PDB file of C-alpha atoms in Angstrom:
ATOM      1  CA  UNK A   7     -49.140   6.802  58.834  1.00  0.00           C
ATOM      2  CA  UNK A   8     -44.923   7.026  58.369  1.00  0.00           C
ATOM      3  CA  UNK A   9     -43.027   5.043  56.413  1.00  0.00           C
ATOM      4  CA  UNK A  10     -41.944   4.405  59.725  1.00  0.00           C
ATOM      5  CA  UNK A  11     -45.146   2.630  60.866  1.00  0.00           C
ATOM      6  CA  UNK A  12     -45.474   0.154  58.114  1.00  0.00           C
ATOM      7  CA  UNK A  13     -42.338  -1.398  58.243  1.00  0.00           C
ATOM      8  CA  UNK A  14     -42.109  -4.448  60.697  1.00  0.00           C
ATOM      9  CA  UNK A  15     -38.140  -5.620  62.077  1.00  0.00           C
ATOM     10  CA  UNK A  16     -38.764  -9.300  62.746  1.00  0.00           C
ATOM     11  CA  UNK A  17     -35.869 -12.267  63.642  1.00  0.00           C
ATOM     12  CA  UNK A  18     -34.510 -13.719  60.098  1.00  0.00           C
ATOM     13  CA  UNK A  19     -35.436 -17.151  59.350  1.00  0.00           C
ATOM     14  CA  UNK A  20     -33.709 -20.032  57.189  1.00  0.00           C
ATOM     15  CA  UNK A  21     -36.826 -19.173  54.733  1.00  0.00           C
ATOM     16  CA  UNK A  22     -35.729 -15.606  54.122  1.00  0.00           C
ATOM     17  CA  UNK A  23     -31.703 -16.757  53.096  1.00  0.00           C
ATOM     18  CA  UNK A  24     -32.698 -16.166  49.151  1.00  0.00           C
ATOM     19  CA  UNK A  25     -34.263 -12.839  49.673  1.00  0.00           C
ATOM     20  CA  UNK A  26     -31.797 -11.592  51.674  1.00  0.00           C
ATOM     21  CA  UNK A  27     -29.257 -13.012  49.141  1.00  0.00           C
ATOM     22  CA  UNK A  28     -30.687 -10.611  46.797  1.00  0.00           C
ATOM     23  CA  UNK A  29     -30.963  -7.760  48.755  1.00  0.00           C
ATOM     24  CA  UNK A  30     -26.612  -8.376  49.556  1.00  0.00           C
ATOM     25  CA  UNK A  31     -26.213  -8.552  46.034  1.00  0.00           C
ATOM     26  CA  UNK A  32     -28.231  -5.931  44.731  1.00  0.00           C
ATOM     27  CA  UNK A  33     -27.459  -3.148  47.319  1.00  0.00           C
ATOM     28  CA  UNK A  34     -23.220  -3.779  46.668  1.00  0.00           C
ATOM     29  CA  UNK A  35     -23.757  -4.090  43.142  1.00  0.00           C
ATOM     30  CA  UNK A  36     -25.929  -0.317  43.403  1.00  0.00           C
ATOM     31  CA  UNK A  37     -24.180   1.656  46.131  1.00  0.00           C
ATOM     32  CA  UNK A  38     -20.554   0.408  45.996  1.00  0.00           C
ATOM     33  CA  UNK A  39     -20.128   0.750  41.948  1.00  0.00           C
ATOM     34  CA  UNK A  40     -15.498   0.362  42.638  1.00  0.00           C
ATOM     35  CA  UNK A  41     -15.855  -3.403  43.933  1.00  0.00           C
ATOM     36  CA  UNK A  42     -14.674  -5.913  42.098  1.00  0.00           C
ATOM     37  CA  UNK A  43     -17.826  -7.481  39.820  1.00  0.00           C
ATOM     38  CA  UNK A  44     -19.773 -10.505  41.409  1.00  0.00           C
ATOM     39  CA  UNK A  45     -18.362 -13.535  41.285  1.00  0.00           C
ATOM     40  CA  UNK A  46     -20.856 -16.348  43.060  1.00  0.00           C
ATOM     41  CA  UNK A  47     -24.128 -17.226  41.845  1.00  0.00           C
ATOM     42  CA  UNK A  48     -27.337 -16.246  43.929  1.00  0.00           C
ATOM     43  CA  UNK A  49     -27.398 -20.243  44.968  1.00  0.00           C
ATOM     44  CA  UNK A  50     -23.767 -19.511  46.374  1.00  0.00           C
ATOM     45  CA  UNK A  51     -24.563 -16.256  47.699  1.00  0.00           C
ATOM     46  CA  UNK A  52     -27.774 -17.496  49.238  1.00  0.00           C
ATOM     47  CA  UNK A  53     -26.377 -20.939  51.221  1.00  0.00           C
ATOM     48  CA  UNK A  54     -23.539 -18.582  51.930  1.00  0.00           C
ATOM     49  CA  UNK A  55     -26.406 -16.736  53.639  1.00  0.00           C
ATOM     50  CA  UNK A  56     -28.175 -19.615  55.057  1.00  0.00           C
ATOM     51  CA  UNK A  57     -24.767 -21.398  56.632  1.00  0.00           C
ATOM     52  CA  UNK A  58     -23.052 -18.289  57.235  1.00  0.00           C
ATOM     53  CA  UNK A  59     -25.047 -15.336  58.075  1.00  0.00           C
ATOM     54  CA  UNK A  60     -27.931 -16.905  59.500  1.00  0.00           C
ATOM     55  CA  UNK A  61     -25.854 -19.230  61.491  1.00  0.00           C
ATOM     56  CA  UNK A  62     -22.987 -17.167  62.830  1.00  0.00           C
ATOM     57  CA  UNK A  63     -24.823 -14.365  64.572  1.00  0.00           C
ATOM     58  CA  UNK A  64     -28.100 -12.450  65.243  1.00  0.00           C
ATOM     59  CA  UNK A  65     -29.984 -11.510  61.976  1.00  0.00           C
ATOM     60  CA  UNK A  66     -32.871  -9.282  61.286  1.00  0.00           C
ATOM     61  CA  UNK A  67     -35.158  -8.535  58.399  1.00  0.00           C
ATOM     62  CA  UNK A  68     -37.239  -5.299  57.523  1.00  0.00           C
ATOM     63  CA  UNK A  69     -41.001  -5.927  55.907  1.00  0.00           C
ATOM     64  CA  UNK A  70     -42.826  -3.319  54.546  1.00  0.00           C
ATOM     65  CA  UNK A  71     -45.948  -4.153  52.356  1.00  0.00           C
ATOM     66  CA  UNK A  72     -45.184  -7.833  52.531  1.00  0.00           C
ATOM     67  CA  UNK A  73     -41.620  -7.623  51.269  1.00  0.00           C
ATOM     68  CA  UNK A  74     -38.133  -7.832  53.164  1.00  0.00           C
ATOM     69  CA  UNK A  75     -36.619  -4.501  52.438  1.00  0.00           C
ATOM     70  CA  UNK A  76     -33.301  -4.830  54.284  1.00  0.00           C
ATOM     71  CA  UNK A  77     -31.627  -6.726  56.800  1.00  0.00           C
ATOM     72  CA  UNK A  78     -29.155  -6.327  59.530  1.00  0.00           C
ATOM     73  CA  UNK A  79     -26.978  -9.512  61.132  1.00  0.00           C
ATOM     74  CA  UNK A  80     -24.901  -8.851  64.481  1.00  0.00           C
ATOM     75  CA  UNK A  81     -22.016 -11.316  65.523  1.00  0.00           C
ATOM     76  CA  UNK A  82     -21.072 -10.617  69.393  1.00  0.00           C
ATOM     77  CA  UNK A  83     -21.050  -6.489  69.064  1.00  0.00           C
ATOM     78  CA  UNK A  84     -19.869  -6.084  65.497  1.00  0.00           C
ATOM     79  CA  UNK A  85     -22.337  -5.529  62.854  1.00  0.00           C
ATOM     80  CA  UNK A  86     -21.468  -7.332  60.355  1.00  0.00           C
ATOM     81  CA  UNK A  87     -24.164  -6.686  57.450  1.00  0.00           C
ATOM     82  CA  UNK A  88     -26.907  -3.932  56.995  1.00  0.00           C
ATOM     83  CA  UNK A  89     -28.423  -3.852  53.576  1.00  0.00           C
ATOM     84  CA  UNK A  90     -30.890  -2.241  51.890  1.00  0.00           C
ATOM     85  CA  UNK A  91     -32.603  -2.720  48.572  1.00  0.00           C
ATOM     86  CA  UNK A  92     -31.858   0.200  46.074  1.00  0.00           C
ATOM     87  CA  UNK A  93     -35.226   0.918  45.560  1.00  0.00           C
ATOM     88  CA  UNK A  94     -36.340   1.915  49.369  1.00  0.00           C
ATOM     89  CA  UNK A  95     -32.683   3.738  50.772  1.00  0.00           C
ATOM     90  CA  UNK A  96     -33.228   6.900  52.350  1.00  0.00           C
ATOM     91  CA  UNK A  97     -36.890   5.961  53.824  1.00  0.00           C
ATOM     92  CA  UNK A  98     -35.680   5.494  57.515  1.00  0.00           C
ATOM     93  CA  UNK A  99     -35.388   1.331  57.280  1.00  0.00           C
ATOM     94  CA  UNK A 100     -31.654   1.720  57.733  1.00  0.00           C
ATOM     95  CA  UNK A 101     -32.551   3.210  60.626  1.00  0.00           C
ATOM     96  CA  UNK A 102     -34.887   0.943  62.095  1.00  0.00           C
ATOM     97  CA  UNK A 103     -32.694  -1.907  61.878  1.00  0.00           C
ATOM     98  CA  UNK A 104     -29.853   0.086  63.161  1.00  0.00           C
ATOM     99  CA  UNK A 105     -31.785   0.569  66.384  1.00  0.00           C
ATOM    100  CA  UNK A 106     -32.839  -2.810  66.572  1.00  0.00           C
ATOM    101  CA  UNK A 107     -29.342  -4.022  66.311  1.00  0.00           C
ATOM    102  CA  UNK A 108     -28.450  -1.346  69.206  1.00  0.00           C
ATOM    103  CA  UNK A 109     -30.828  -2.749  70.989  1.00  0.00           C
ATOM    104  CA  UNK A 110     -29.295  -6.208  71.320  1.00  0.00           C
ATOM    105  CA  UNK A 111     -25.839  -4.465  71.998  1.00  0.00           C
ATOM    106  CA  UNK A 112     -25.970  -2.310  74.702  1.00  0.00           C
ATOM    107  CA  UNK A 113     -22.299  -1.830  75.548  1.00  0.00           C
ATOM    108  CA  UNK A 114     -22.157  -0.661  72.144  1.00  0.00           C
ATOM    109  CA  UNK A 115     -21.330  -1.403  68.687  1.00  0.00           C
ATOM    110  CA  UNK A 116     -18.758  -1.763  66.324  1.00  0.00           C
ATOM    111  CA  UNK A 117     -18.368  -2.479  62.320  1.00  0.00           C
ATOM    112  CA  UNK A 118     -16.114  -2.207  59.181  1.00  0.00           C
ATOM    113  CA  UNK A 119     -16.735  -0.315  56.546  1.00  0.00           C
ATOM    114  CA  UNK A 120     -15.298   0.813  53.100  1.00  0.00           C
ATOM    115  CA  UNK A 121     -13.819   4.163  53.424  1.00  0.00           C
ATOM    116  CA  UNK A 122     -14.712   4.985  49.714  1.00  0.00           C
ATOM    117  CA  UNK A 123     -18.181   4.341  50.668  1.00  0.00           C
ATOM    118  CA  UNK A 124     -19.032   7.820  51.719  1.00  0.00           C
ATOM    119  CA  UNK A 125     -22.553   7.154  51.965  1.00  0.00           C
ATOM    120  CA  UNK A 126     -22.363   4.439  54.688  1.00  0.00           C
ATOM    121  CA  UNK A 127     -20.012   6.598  56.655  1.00  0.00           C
ATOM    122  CA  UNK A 128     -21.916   9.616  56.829  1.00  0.00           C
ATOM    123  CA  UNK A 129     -25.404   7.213  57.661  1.00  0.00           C
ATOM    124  CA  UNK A 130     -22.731   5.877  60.428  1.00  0.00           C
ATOM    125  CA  UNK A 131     -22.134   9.355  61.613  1.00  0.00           C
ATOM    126  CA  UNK A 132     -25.395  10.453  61.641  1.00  0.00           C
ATOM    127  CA  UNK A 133     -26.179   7.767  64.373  1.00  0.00           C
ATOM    128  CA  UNK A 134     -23.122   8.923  66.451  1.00  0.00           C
ATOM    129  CA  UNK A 135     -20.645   6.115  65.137  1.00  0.00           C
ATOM    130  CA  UNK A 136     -16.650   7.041  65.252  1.00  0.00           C
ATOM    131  CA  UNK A 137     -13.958   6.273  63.459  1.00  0.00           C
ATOM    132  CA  UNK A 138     -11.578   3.769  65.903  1.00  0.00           C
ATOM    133  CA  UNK A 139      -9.258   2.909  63.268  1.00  0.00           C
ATOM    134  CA  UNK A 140      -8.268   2.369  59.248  1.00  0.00           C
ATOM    135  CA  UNK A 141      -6.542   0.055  57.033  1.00  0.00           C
ATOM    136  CA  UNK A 142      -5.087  -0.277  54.010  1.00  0.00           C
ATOM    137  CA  UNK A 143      -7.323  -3.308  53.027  1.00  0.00           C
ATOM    138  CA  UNK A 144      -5.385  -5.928  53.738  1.00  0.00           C
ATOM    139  CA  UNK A 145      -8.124  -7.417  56.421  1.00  0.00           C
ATOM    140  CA  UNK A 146     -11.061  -7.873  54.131  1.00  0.00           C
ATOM    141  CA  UNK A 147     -10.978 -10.132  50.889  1.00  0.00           C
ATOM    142  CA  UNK A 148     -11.943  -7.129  48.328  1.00  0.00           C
ATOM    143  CA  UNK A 149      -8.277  -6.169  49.356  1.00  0.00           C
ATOM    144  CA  UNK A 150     -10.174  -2.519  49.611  1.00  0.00           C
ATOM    145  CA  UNK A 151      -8.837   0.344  52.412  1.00  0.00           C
ATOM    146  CA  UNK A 152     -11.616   0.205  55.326  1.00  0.00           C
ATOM    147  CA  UNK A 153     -12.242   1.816  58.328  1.00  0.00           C
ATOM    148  CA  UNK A 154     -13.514   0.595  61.762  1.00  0.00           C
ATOM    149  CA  UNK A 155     -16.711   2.322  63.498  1.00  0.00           C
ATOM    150  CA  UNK A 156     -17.557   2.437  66.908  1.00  0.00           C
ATOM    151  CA  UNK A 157     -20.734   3.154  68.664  1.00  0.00           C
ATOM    152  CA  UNK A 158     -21.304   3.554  72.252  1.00  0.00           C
ATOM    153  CA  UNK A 159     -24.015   4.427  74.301  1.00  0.00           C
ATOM    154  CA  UNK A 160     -23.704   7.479  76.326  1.00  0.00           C
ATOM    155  CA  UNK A 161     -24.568   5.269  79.273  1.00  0.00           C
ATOM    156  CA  UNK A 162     -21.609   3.528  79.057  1.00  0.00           C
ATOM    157  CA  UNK A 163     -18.885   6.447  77.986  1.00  0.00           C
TER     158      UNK A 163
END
């Protein structure tokens, strides 16, 4: 069986807001080492989750052996959030929610992301995500230079 195969992308639910508080906080705090340290608590991070995240847009979870791994959330056609935990990167549950958010965005996709994280880009890449635009940082609250992605199905180019 693939890793693949045991991992189950189900609809986020107000129950899963403190899990998927630690998976945000854990996955920044591992893969993007140059932002500034954590401020908020994991209560603030995970109503901040609950009112926020769960309520603003479409979120997604991944399970494998009983345990959210990562989530994705989706506001309109920008992705907003897709997070891993350290422990399972590189095992194709990026992926999977990745295509699940496609899914639910068929005139394509777009999203923000840091330009010093190299990593996310080339993932971003890999699934056939451009660069549309930068800037110097002055539109996101770490102050940090980002870039924008798009994604768009060749159906629609």
């Amino acid at each position: 069986m693939s890793d693949d195969a045991k991992t189950l992308i189900r609809c986020a639910e107000e129950a899963d807001a403190a899990v998927i508080a630690r998976v945000h906080m854990a996955s920044r705090s591992a893969t993007m080492p140059y932002l500034p340290p954590q401020t908020r608590s994991p209560e603030q991070v995970t109503r901040w989750v609950r009112d926020v995240v769960l309520k603003q847009g479409r979120t997604w979870v991944a399970v494998r052996d009983g345990e959210i791994s990562g989530y994705a959330s989706l506001d309109g056609d920008m992705l907003e959030h897709l997070y891993l935990r350290p422990d399972v990167r590189r095992q194709g549950i990026g992926t999977l929610l990745l295509d699940e958010v496609r899914r639910h965005s068929p005139d394509g996709l777009s999203l923000h992301v840091f330009q010093q994280n190299t990593d996310a880009r080339a993932f971003y890449a890999r699934h056939g995500f451009t660069v549309l635009d930068t800037d110097d940082g002055a539109r996101n609250m770490e102050n940090l230079p980002d870039m924008t992605l798009r994604w768009t199905p060749k159906a629609a180019r």
